[in-house]
């Protein structure tokens, strides 16, 4: 009898440590998402510190390295995670195709990286190149994407089997306790708004997540992290509809979470946001904004059954040691004395703010790419067959290359061309509307370089798709023209478009100035009259992120955005033009029938 009891005890000890056999465990997750090739700092952010709005320097990947190492060295059981969209969005990707991003990520050595929609912007082949670059370091970062299915034997991602280039999940062990990390990419958006191969499938996010949660549970893994590129709102719903999930680290929506009220930034929710899963157990949901600006530090306590007992953390907004305000002459200058001391005191008192030194080794590595940019930007991407004139309002005469007679009837050559590029690069757009002031230079005849594109489109804008009605499009054009005529506003609001054409008479009253509006979706069919009375929101309009928020007088764009009918593609607008120019090879004046302003009448009602 004693022998049987002893044998049973030995057998029990040999079982996996699952369920009631687990010990409580504390886990820390250091995470980022959506850095989009933004490897250098953003020096254009204004926050409230020291009692006033202050221009600060935020982010930079060398600071990400410093902060994550700091967390890793100060805590036990640390997971380092990246929730996708590492690439596309800045010159570092335009010029180096993911090489620089991979080099920076390999300074961190992430435990897992989830595929995002923009990882597919250059097709399965482009993604394969990036993943090879990521794997060329010593980190062995696990790439996870459970619901992505490239066709085996067809896609370069899957030459032999479905998991050649990435896995559905990875399991990490901490002192014998296992944590499963499952990757989920946003399916419809990736398929429709990026460029995966046509044979690559994207499976339902919820069904796929549950399938692999169940699979991990059967393997004895009872602490489950979903690493999702699926948007904050979707993550909250996903958590509620799943059994067995404990933590969701997300991306795609670029959501700022946490208490940033004191510094004047708008947060989308708590960090972490707590919801309840299908079992009635807590789920911690977190995201870390964008562009190498924030590192999330999430602390989770699990009970002996693998259920979350407590969850808290800090989204670290990483600052450089530079703080500027405008002086009496309107020039931004560094703060000194008591003003600077007040800023330091605010930073010390606010847990979400920290001045972070750049990791020296990572900065040296980044400098090798930065130094190449000046040379690389001279790369020729197209040839301009003639001078492409810049203009704001038709006939205004701001071009440095062209006589005013060349633009008085139809306006800017290059702004119309930019609008066409945006429409074609935004795969879901029917038409484009671009404010004149967002385009800043003539394009002279001859070689067009990457530098030309970034001089033409110098701002940090992205392309945003707006779901609009014919009535709203009419109102947007009217608002743009009206803002031009307001003496306290800007001629930069004048609307240029692609897939839309119209007449403008600035002698008329508001609501009557833009007439004869015609639409030709993606310039792929015939021009037809736009139904300007229709309130059916069935037209996709791409514009830049500046005016999509209601700026430059385009208040209806702001209303559409606030109504939840806007989707930021996070495609850098200058890069979109670069990609268009490289694709067409030759830049020429558009046929007159494609110019958005067909006829322009001056303040006296005279046709120009």
Coordinates of C-alpha atoms in Angstrom, one line a residue:
X1 CA 0.0 0.0 0.0
X2 CA 2.8 2.4 0.9
X3 CA 4.5 1.6 -2.4
X4 CA 1.3 2.6 -4.3
X5 CA 1.0 5.9 -2.4
X6 CA 4.7 6.7 -3.0
X7 CA 4.3 5.9 -6.8
X8 CA 1.2 8.2 -7.0
X9 CA 3.1 11.0 -5.3
X10 CA 6.1 10.6 -7.7
X11 CA 3.7 10.6 -10.7
X12 CA 2.0 13.8 -9.4
X13 CA 5.3 15.5 -9.1
X14 CA 6.1 14.7 -12.8
X15 CA 2.9 16.4 -14.1
X16 CA 3.1 19.8 -15.7
X17 CA 2.8 22.7 -13.3
X18 CA -0.7 23.7 -14.3
X19 CA -3.9 25.0 -12.7
X20 CA -3.8 24.6 -8.9
X21 CA -0.1 23.4 -9.0
X22 CA 1.1 26.9 -10.1
X23 CA 2.6 29.5 -7.7
X24 CA 1.5 33.1 -7.8
X25 CA 3.6 35.2 -10.2
X26 CA 4.5 38.8 -10.9
X27 CA 5.1 39.8 -14.5
X28 CA 6.3 43.1 -16.0
X29 CA 5.7 43.9 -19.7
X30 CA 7.8 46.7 -21.3
X31 CA 6.2 47.5 -24.6
X32 CA 5.9 49.9 -27.6
X33 CA 3.9 49.9 -30.8
X34 CA 3.5 51.9 -34.0
X35 CA 7.0 53.4 -34.1
X36 CA 6.6 53.6 -37.9
X37 CA 10.3 54.2 -38.6
X38 CA 10.3 57.3 -36.4
X39 CA 13.8 56.6 -35.0
X40 CA 14.7 60.2 -34.2
X41 CA 13.0 62.5 -31.7
X42 CA 10.0 64.7 -32.3
X43 CA 11.0 68.2 -31.4
X44 CA 7.7 69.8 -32.2
X45 CA 5.4 68.7 -29.3
X46 CA 4.0 71.3 -26.9
X47 CA 3.0 70.2 -23.4
X48 CA 2.1 72.1 -20.2
X49 CA 5.0 72.0 -17.7
X50 CA 6.1 74.6 -15.3
X51 CA 2.7 76.2 -15.6
X52 CA 2.9 77.1 -19.3
X53 CA 2.8 75.5 -22.7
X54 CA 6.4 74.4 -23.5
X55 CA 8.0 73.0 -26.6
X56 CA 9.7 69.7 -25.8
X57 CA 11.7 67.0 -27.5
X58 CA 10.0 63.6 -27.3
X59 CA 11.1 60.1 -28.0
X60 CA 13.9 58.7 -30.2
X61 CA 14.7 55.0 -30.4
X62 CA 17.9 55.3 -28.4
X63 CA 15.7 56.5 -25.5
X64 CA 13.4 53.5 -26.0
X65 CA 16.5 51.3 -25.5
X66 CA 17.5 53.1 -22.4
X67 CA 14.0 53.0 -20.8
X68 CA 13.4 49.3 -21.6
X69 CA 16.8 48.3 -20.3
X70 CA 16.1 50.3 -17.1
X71 CA 12.8 48.4 -16.7
X72 CA 14.5 45.1 -17.5
X73 CA 17.2 45.6 -14.9
X74 CA 14.9 46.9 -12.1
X75 CA 12.2 44.2 -12.3
X76 CA 12.0 40.4 -12.4
X77 CA 10.1 38.4 -15.0
X78 CA 10.2 41.0 -17.8
X79 CA 8.6 40.6 -21.2
X80 CA 9.7 43.0 -24.0
X81 CA 7.0 43.3 -26.6
X82 CA 6.3 45.3 -29.8
X83 CA 2.7 45.4 -31.0
X84 CA 3.4 46.1 -34.7
X85 CA 3.8 48.7 -37.4
X86 CA 7.5 49.0 -36.9
X87 CA 8.1 50.1 -40.5
X88 CA 7.0 52.8 -43.0
X89 CA 6.3 56.4 -42.2
X90 CA 9.6 58.1 -42.2
X91 CA 12.7 58.6 -44.4
X92 CA 14.5 55.9 -42.4
X93 CA 12.2 53.4 -44.1
X94 CA 12.0 55.2 -47.4
X95 CA 15.7 55.1 -47.8
X96 CA 16.7 51.9 -46.0
X97 CA 13.7 49.7 -46.4
X98 CA 13.5 48.4 -42.8
X99 CA 17.3 47.9 -42.3
X100 CA 17.5 50.8 -39.8
X101 CA 14.4 49.7 -37.9
X102 CA 15.6 46.2 -37.6
X103 CA 19.0 47.4 -36.3
X104 CA 17.3 49.6 -33.7
X105 CA 14.9 46.8 -32.6
X106 CA 17.9 44.5 -32.2
X107 CA 19.3 46.9 -29.7
X108 CA 16.2 46.1 -27.5
X109 CA 15.9 42.4 -28.3
X110 CA 12.2 42.1 -28.1
X111 CA 10.8 38.8 -26.9
X112 CA 8.0 39.1 -29.4
X113 CA 6.9 41.3 -32.3
X114 CA 3.4 41.2 -33.8
X115 CA 2.9 41.9 -37.5
X116 CA 0.9 45.1 -38.2
X117 CA -0.9 46.2 -41.3
X118 CA 1.9 48.4 -42.5
X119 CA 4.4 45.5 -42.4
X120 CA 2.7 44.5 -45.6
X121 CA 3.0 47.9 -47.4
X122 CA 5.6 46.5 -49.8
X123 CA 3.9 43.2 -50.2
X124 CA 4.9 39.8 -48.8
X125 CA 8.4 40.2 -50.4
X126 CA 9.0 43.5 -48.6
X127 CA 8.0 42.0 -45.3
X128 CA 10.2 39.0 -45.9
X129 CA 13.2 41.3 -46.4
X130 CA 12.4 43.1 -43.2
X131 CA 12.0 39.9 -41.2
X132 CA 15.3 38.7 -42.6
X133 CA 16.9 41.9 -41.4
X134 CA 15.4 41.5 -38.0
X135 CA 16.6 37.9 -37.8
X136 CA 20.2 38.9 -38.8
X137 CA 21.0 40.1 -35.3
X138 CA 21.6 38.0 -32.2
X139 CA 18.2 38.6 -30.6
X140 CA 16.1 35.8 -32.1
X141 CA 13.0 37.9 -31.7
X142 CA 9.8 35.8 -32.1
X143 CA 7.5 37.2 -34.8
X144 CA 3.9 36.3 -34.0
X145 CA 0.8 36.5 -36.3
X146 CA -1.7 33.7 -35.6
X147 CA -4.4 35.0 -38.1
X148 CA -2.1 35.7 -41.1
X149 CA -2.0 32.9 -43.7
X150 CA 0.3 33.4 -46.7
X151 CA -0.1 30.7 -49.3
X152 CA 2.5 28.0 -48.8
X153 CA 4.7 27.6 -51.8
X154 CA 3.6 30.9 -53.3
X155 CA 4.4 33.7 -50.8
X156 CA 8.0 34.3 -50.1
X157 CA 7.0 34.3 -46.4
X158 CA 6.0 30.6 -46.6
X159 CA 8.1 28.8 -49.2
X160 CA 7.8 25.4 -47.4
X161 CA 5.3 25.7 -44.5
X162 CA 2.8 28.1 -42.9
X163 CA 5.2 29.2 -40.1
X164 CA 8.4 29.6 -42.0
X165 CA 8.7 33.3 -41.3
X166 CA 6.6 33.8 -38.1
X167 CA 4.6 31.8 -35.6
X168 CA 1.1 31.9 -34.2
X169 CA 2.4 32.2 -30.6
X170 CA 5.5 31.9 -28.5
X171 CA 5.8 30.6 -24.9
X172 CA 8.2 32.2 -22.5
X173 CA 9.2 30.6 -19.3
X174 CA 10.0 32.3 -16.0
X175 CA 11.4 30.1 -13.3
X176 CA 9.3 27.2 -14.6
X177 CA 6.1 29.2 -15.1
X178 CA 5.0 29.7 -18.7
X179 CA 3.5 32.8 -20.4
X180 CA 2.0 32.4 -23.9
X181 CA 2.0 35.4 -26.3
X182 CA -0.3 35.1 -29.3
X183 CA -0.1 37.5 -32.2
X184 CA -3.2 39.0 -33.9
X185 CA -3.2 41.4 -36.9
X186 CA -6.1 43.6 -37.9
X187 CA -7.6 41.5 -40.8
X188 CA -9.8 43.7 -43.0
X189 CA -7.7 46.8 -42.8
X190 CA -4.5 44.9 -43.7
X191 CA -6.1 43.3 -46.6
X192 CA -7.8 46.5 -48.0
X193 CA -5.4 49.3 -46.9
X194 CA -2.0 47.7 -47.3
X195 CA -0.4 45.6 -50.0
X196 CA -0.2 41.9 -49.0
X197 CA -0.1 39.4 -51.8
X198 CA -3.5 38.6 -53.1
X199 CA -3.1 35.0 -52.0
X200 CA -2.4 35.9 -48.4
X201 CA -5.4 35.5 -46.1
X202 CA -6.3 37.2 -42.8
X203 CA -8.5 35.1 -40.5
X204 CA -11.1 36.4 -38.0
X205 CA -9.4 37.9 -35.1
X206 CA -11.7 36.6 -32.3
X207 CA -12.0 33.1 -33.6
X208 CA -8.3 32.8 -34.2
X209 CA -7.4 34.2 -30.7
X210 CA -9.7 31.7 -29.0
X211 CA -8.4 28.8 -31.0
X212 CA -4.8 29.4 -29.9
X213 CA -5.8 30.3 -26.3
X214 CA -7.4 26.9 -26.1
X215 CA -4.4 25.3 -27.6
X216 CA -2.1 26.9 -25.1
X217 CA -4.4 26.0 -22.2
X218 CA -4.2 22.3 -23.3
X219 CA -0.4 22.6 -23.2
X220 CA -0.6 23.7 -19.6
X221 CA 0.0 27.4 -20.2
X222 CA -2.5 29.4 -18.1
X223 CA -1.1 33.0 -18.4
X224 CA -2.1 34.3 -21.8
X225 CA -1.0 37.6 -23.4
X226 CA -2.5 38.7 -26.7
X227 CA -0.1 40.9 -28.7
X228 CA -2.5 42.6 -31.1
X229 CA -2.3 45.1 -33.8
X230 CA -6.1 45.6 -33.7
X231 CA -6.9 49.0 -32.2
X232 CA -7.8 50.0 -28.6
X233 CA -11.6 49.8 -29.0
X234 CA -11.4 46.5 -30.7
X235 CA -9.1 45.1 -28.0
X236 CA -11.7 46.0 -25.4
X237 CA -14.4 44.1 -27.2
X238 CA -12.0 41.3 -28.0
X239 CA -11.3 40.8 -24.3
X240 CA -15.0 40.6 -23.5
X241 CA -15.6 37.9 -26.1
X242 CA -12.7 35.6 -25.2
X243 CA -12.3 32.9 -22.6
X244 CA -8.9 32.5 -20.9
X245 CA -7.2 35.8 -22.0
X246 CA -5.4 37.7 -19.3
X247 CA -3.5 40.6 -20.9
X248 CA -3.8 42.5 -24.2
X249 CA -0.9 44.6 -25.4
X250 CA -2.2 46.4 -28.5
X251 CA -1.4 48.8 -31.3
X252 CA -2.8 50.3 -34.6
X253 CA -5.0 53.0 -33.2
X254 CA -2.0 54.9 -31.7
X255 CA -3.9 55.3 -28.5
X256 CA -2.5 57.5 -25.7
X257 CA -3.5 55.8 -22.5
X258 CA -3.0 57.1 -19.0
X259 CA -3.3 60.4 -17.0
X260 CA -1.9 63.1 -19.2
X261 CA -4.4 65.8 -18.3
X262 CA -1.9 67.8 -16.4
X263 CA 0.4 68.2 -19.4
X264 CA -2.5 69.0 -21.8
X265 CA -2.5 65.8 -23.8
X266 CA -5.8 64.0 -24.5
X267 CA -5.9 60.4 -23.4
X268 CA -8.2 57.7 -24.9
X269 CA -8.5 55.8 -21.6
X270 CA -6.8 54.5 -18.5
X271 CA -3.4 52.8 -18.4
X272 CA -4.1 50.0 -18.1
X273 CA -7.7 49.7 -19.0
X274 CA -9.4 46.9 -17.0
X275 CA -12.2 44.8 -18.6
X276 CA -13.7 41.4 -17.8
X277 CA -13.3 38.4 -20.1
X278 CA -16.0 35.8 -20.9
X279 CA -15.1 33.9 -17.8
X280 CA -15.7 36.9 -15.6
X281 CA -11.9 37.3 -14.9
X282 CA -10.0 40.6 -15.2
X283 CA -8.1 41.5 -18.4
X284 CA -5.5 44.2 -18.5
X285 CA -5.5 46.2 -21.8
X286 CA -2.6 48.5 -22.6
X287 CA -1.1 50.5 -25.6
X288 CA 1.8 52.9 -25.8
X289 CA 0.9 55.7 -28.2
X290 CA 3.3 56.1 -31.2
X291 CA 6.5 57.1 -32.9
X292 CA 9.0 55.9 -30.2
X293 CA 7.6 58.4 -27.8
X294 CA 6.3 56.2 -25.0
X295 CA 7.4 53.0 -23.4
X296 CA 4.7 51.2 -21.4
X297 CA 5.6 49.5 -18.2
X298 CA 2.8 47.2 -17.1
X299 CA 2.9 45.2 -13.9
X300 CA 0.7 42.2 -13.5
X301 CA 0.2 39.9 -10.5
X302 CA -1.2 36.4 -11.2
X303 CA -2.7 34.1 -8.6
X304 CA -1.8 30.5 -8.4
X305 CA -4.4 29.6 -11.0
X306 CA -3.0 32.1 -13.5
X307 CA -5.9 34.6 -13.0
X308 CA -5.0 38.3 -12.9
X309 CA -5.1 39.6 -9.3
X310 CA -3.8 43.1 -9.9
X311 CA -2.6 45.2 -12.8
X312 CA -1.0 48.6 -12.8
X313 CA 1.7 50.5 -14.6
X314 CA 3.1 53.7 -16.1
X315 CA 3.2 54.9 -19.7
X316 CA 6.6 56.7 -19.8
X317 CA 6.6 59.8 -22.0
X318 CA 10.3 60.1 -22.7
X319 CA 11.7 63.7 -22.9
X320 CA 14.9 65.2 -23.9
X321 CA 16.5 67.9 -21.7
X322 CA 15.4 70.8 -23.9
X323 CA 12.5 73.1 -23.0
X324 CA 11.6 76.2 -25.1
X325 CA 9.0 79.0 -25.1
X326 CA 8.5 82.0 -27.3
X327 CA 10.1 85.3 -26.2
X328 CA 8.8 88.7 -26.8
X329 CA 9.9 88.6 -30.4
X330 CA 8.1 85.3 -31.0
X331 CA 11.3 83.2 -31.2
X332 CA 11.5 80.0 -29.2
X333 CA 14.4 80.1 -26.7
X334 CA 15.6 77.7 -24.1
X335 CA 14.2 78.3 -20.6
X336 CA 16.6 79.3 -17.9
X337 CA 16.6 80.0 -14.2
X338 CA 13.4 79.7 -12.2
X339 CA 11.3 78.8 -15.3
X340 CA 13.5 75.8 -16.1
X341 CA 13.5 74.8 -12.4
X342 CA 9.7 74.9 -12.4
X343 CA 9.7 72.5 -15.4
X344 CA 12.1 70.1 -13.7
X345 CA 9.9 70.2 -10.6
X346 CA 6.8 69.3 -12.6
X347 CA 8.6 66.4 -14.4
X348 CA 9.8 65.0 -11.0
X349 CA 6.3 65.2 -9.6
X350 CA 4.6 63.5 -12.6
X351 CA 5.2 59.8 -13.0
X352 CA 4.3 59.7 -16.7
X353 CA 7.2 62.2 -17.5
X354 CA 10.8 61.4 -17.5
X355 CA 14.0 62.9 -19.0
X356 CA 15.7 60.0 -20.6
X357 CA 19.2 59.8 -21.9
X358 CA 19.8 58.3 -25.3
X359 CA 21.6 54.9 -25.2
X360 CA 25.1 55.8 -26.5
X361 CA 25.7 52.6 -28.5
X362 CA 22.2 52.8 -30.1
X363 CA 22.7 56.5 -30.9
X364 CA 26.1 55.8 -32.6
X365 CA 24.4 53.1 -34.7
X366 CA 21.5 55.4 -35.6
X367 CA 24.0 58.1 -36.6
X368 CA 25.4 55.9 -39.3
X369 CA 22.0 55.9 -40.9
X370 CA 21.3 59.6 -40.3
X371 CA 24.6 60.6 -41.9
X372 CA 23.6 58.7 -45.0
X373 CA 20.2 60.4 -45.3
X374 CA 21.6 63.7 -46.9
X375 CA 23.4 61.7 -49.6
X376 CA 20.6 59.2 -50.1
X377 CA 17.9 61.9 -50.4
X378 CA 19.5 62.9 -53.7
X379 CA 18.3 59.6 -55.2
X380 CA 16.3 60.3 -58.4
X381 CA 12.8 59.0 -58.2
X382 CA 11.3 60.5 -61.3
X383 CA 11.8 63.0 -64.1
X384 CA 9.6 66.2 -64.5
X385 CA 9.0 66.8 -68.1
X386 CA 8.3 70.5 -67.5
X387 CA 8.2 73.0 -64.6
X388 CA 5.3 72.1 -62.3
X389 CA 4.0 75.4 -61.0
X390 CA 3.1 76.0 -57.4
X391 CA 0.1 78.1 -56.6
X392 CA -2.4 78.6 -53.9
X393 CA -5.5 80.5 -55.2
X394 CA -5.6 80.5 -59.0
X395 CA -3.9 83.6 -60.3
X396 CA -2.3 84.5 -57.0
X397 CA 1.2 84.3 -58.5
X398 CA 3.4 82.8 -55.8
X399 CA 5.4 80.5 -58.1
X400 CA 9.1 81.1 -58.3
X401 CA 9.3 79.3 -61.7
X402 CA 6.1 80.2 -63.6
X403 CA 4.3 83.3 -64.8
X404 CA 1.0 84.0 -63.2
X405 CA -0.7 83.5 -66.5
X406 CA 0.1 79.8 -66.2
X407 CA -1.9 79.3 -63.1
X408 CA -4.7 81.9 -63.2
X409 CA -7.3 79.6 -64.8
X410 CA -6.7 76.2 -63.2
X411 CA -4.4 76.9 -60.3
X412 CA -1.4 74.8 -59.1
X413 CA 0.0 72.1 -61.3
X414 CA 1.9 70.4 -58.5
X415 CA -1.0 70.6 -55.9
X416 CA -3.3 68.8 -58.4
X417 CA -0.6 66.2 -58.9
X418 CA -0.1 65.7 -55.2
X419 CA -3.8 65.2 -54.7
X420 CA -3.8 62.5 -57.5
X421 CA -0.8 60.8 -55.8
X422 CA -2.6 60.7 -52.5
X423 CA -5.8 59.3 -54.0
X424 CA -3.9 56.5 -55.8
X425 CA -1.7 55.7 -52.8
X426 CA -4.6 55.5 -50.5
X427 CA -6.1 52.3 -51.8
X428 CA -9.6 52.8 -50.5
X429 CA -10.1 56.5 -51.6
X430 CA -12.5 57.5 -54.3
X431 CA -11.3 61.1 -54.4
X432 CA -8.7 63.3 -52.7
X433 CA -8.9 66.8 -51.3
X434 CA -5.7 68.6 -50.4
X435 CA -5.3 72.2 -49.0
X436 CA -3.0 74.4 -51.0
X437 CA -0.8 75.4 -48.1
X438 CA 0.2 71.8 -47.5
X439 CA 2.2 71.9 -50.7
X440 CA 5.2 74.1 -50.4
X441 CA 7.4 74.2 -53.6
X442 CA 7.5 74.3 -57.3
X443 CA 9.0 71.2 -59.0
X444 CA 11.5 72.3 -61.7
X445 CA 11.9 70.4 -64.9
X446 CA 14.4 67.6 -64.7
X447 CA 15.3 65.1 -62.0
X448 CA 13.0 64.7 -59.1
X449 CA 14.7 63.4 -55.9
X450 CA 13.5 62.2 -52.6
X451 CA 14.7 65.5 -51.2
X452 CA 12.4 67.3 -53.7
X453 CA 9.4 65.3 -52.3
X454 CA 10.2 66.3 -48.7
X455 CA 10.7 69.9 -49.7
X456 CA 7.4 69.8 -51.5
X457 CA 5.6 68.1 -48.5
X458 CA 7.7 69.0 -45.4
X459 CA 5.2 68.5 -42.6
X460 CA 4.7 65.4 -40.5
X461 CA 1.3 64.6 -42.0
X462 CA -0.3 61.3 -42.8
X463 CA -3.1 60.3 -45.1
X464 CA -6.5 60.0 -43.6
X465 CA -9.6 58.4 -45.2
X466 CA -12.9 60.1 -44.5
X467 CA -16.3 58.5 -45.3
X468 CA -18.4 61.3 -46.6
X469 CA -21.6 62.2 -48.4
X470 CA -22.0 64.4 -51.5
X471 CA -23.4 67.1 -49.3
X472 CA -20.4 67.0 -47.0
X473 CA -18.0 67.2 -49.9
X474 CA -19.8 70.2 -51.3
X475 CA -19.6 71.8 -47.8
X476 CA -15.9 71.0 -47.5
X477 CA -15.1 72.7 -50.8
X478 CA -17.2 75.7 -49.8
X479 CA -15.5 76.0 -46.4
X480 CA -12.0 75.8 -48.0
X481 CA -12.8 78.6 -50.4
X482 CA -14.5 80.7 -47.6
X483 CA -11.5 80.4 -45.4
X484 CA -9.3 81.8 -48.2
X485 CA -11.6 84.9 -48.4
X486 CA -11.6 85.5 -44.6
X487 CA -9.1 88.3 -44.0
X488 CA -8.0 86.7 -40.7
X489 CA -7.4 83.3 -42.3
X490 CA -5.1 81.8 -45.0
X491 CA -5.0 81.4 -48.7
X492 CA -3.4 78.0 -47.9
X493 CA -7.0 76.6 -47.4
X494 CA -7.8 76.7 -51.1
X495 CA -9.0 73.2 -52.1
X496 CA -7.2 71.1 -54.7
X497 CA -8.6 67.6 -55.5
X498 CA -8.3 64.5 -57.6
X499 CA -11.3 62.7 -58.8
X500 CA -13.3 65.9 -58.3
X501 CA -13.6 68.9 -60.6
X502 CA -15.6 72.1 -60.1
X503 CA -16.0 75.8 -60.9
X504 CA -15.2 78.5 -58.3
X505 CA -16.6 82.0 -58.3
X506 CA -15.4 84.0 -55.3
X507 CA -17.7 86.9 -56.1
X508 CA -20.7 84.8 -54.9
X509 CA -21.9 84.2 -51.4
X510 CA -21.0 81.2 -49.2
X511 CA -22.7 78.1 -50.4
X512 CA -22.9 79.4 -54.0
X513 CA -19.2 79.7 -54.8
X514 CA -18.4 76.1 -55.8
X515 CA -20.6 74.8 -58.6
X516 CA -20.7 72.2 -61.3
X517 CA -19.1 69.6 -59.1
X518 CA -18.3 66.4 -60.9
X519 CA -16.8 63.1 -59.6
X520 CA -14.8 60.4 -61.3
X521 CA -13.8 57.8 -58.6
X522 CA -10.1 57.1 -58.8
X523 CA -10.2 58.6 -62.4
X524 CA -11.2 55.1 -63.5
X525 CA -14.5 55.9 -65.2
X526 CA -16.6 58.8 -66.5
X527 CA -17.1 62.2 -65.0
X528 CA -20.6 62.4 -63.5
X529 CA -22.4 65.1 -61.6
X530 CA -21.9 64.8 -57.8
X531 CA -25.2 64.5 -55.9
X532 CA -24.6 67.4 -53.5
X533 CA -27.9 66.9 -51.8
X534 CA -27.1 63.3 -50.8
X535 CA -26.5 62.6 -47.2
X536 CA -25.5 59.0 -47.8
X537 CA -22.0 58.5 -46.6
X538 CA -20.6 56.3 -49.4
X539 CA -17.7 58.3 -50.8
X540 CA -14.1 57.8 -49.4
X541 CA -12.2 61.1 -49.4
X542 CA -8.5 61.0 -48.6
X543 CA -6.9 64.1 -47.2
X544 CA -4.0 64.9 -44.9
X545 CA -4.1 64.5 -41.2
X546 CA -3.8 68.3 -40.6
X547 CA -7.1 69.2 -42.3
X548 CA -8.8 66.0 -41.3
X549 CA -9.0 67.4 -37.8
X550 CA -11.0 70.4 -39.0
X551 CA -8.0 72.8 -39.5
X552 CA -7.7 75.4 -42.3
X553 CA -11.4 76.0 -42.2
X554 CA -12.4 72.5 -43.1
X555 CA -14.7 72.2 -40.2
X556 CA -16.8 69.5 -41.8
X557 CA -13.7 67.2 -41.9
X558 CA -13.5 67.7 -38.2
X559 CA -17.1 66.7 -37.8
X560 CA -16.7 63.6 -39.8
X561 CA -13.6 62.7 -37.8
X562 CA -15.4 63.2 -34.5
X563 CA -18.3 61.1 -35.8
X564 CA -16.0 58.2 -36.1
X565 CA -15.9 58.2 -39.9
X566 CA -12.1 58.8 -40.3
X567 CA -9.4 56.2 -40.6
X568 CA -5.8 57.4 -40.4
X569 CA -3.7 55.2 -42.7
X570 CA -0.5 56.4 -41.0
X571 CA 1.0 56.6 -44.5
X572 CA 3.5 59.5 -44.4
X573 CA 2.2 61.9 -47.0
X574 CA 5.6 62.7 -48.4
X575 CA 6.5 59.0 -48.7
X576 CA 3.2 58.5 -50.5
X577 CA 4.3 61.0 -53.1
X578 CA 7.7 59.3 -53.3
X579 CA 6.1 56.0 -53.9
X580 CA 3.8 57.5 -56.6
X581 CA 6.7 59.3 -58.4
X582 CA 8.8 56.1 -58.4
X583 CA 5.8 54.1 -59.8
X584 CA 5.0 56.5 -62.7
X585 CA 8.6 57.5 -63.4
X586 CA 7.6 60.7 -65.2
X587 CA 5.8 63.7 -63.7
X588 CA 4.0 65.9 -66.1
X589 CA 1.2 68.5 -66.0
X590 CA -2.1 66.7 -65.8
X591 CA -4.6 66.8 -68.6
X592 CA -6.8 69.9 -68.2
X593 CA -9.9 67.7 -67.6
X594 CA -8.2 66.4 -64.4
X595 CA -7.5 69.8 -62.8
X596 CA -9.9 70.2 -59.9
X597 CA -10.6 73.9 -60.6
X598 CA -12.0 73.9 -64.1
X599 CA -13.1 77.6 -64.2
X600 CA -12.2 80.3 -61.8
X601 CA -14.0 83.7 -61.4
X602 CA -12.4 86.5 -59.5
X603 CA -13.9 88.9 -56.9
X604 CA -15.6 90.9 -59.7
X605 CA -17.1 87.8 -61.3
X606 CA -14.6 87.8 -64.2
X607 CA -13.6 84.5 -65.7
X608 CA -9.8 84.0 -65.5

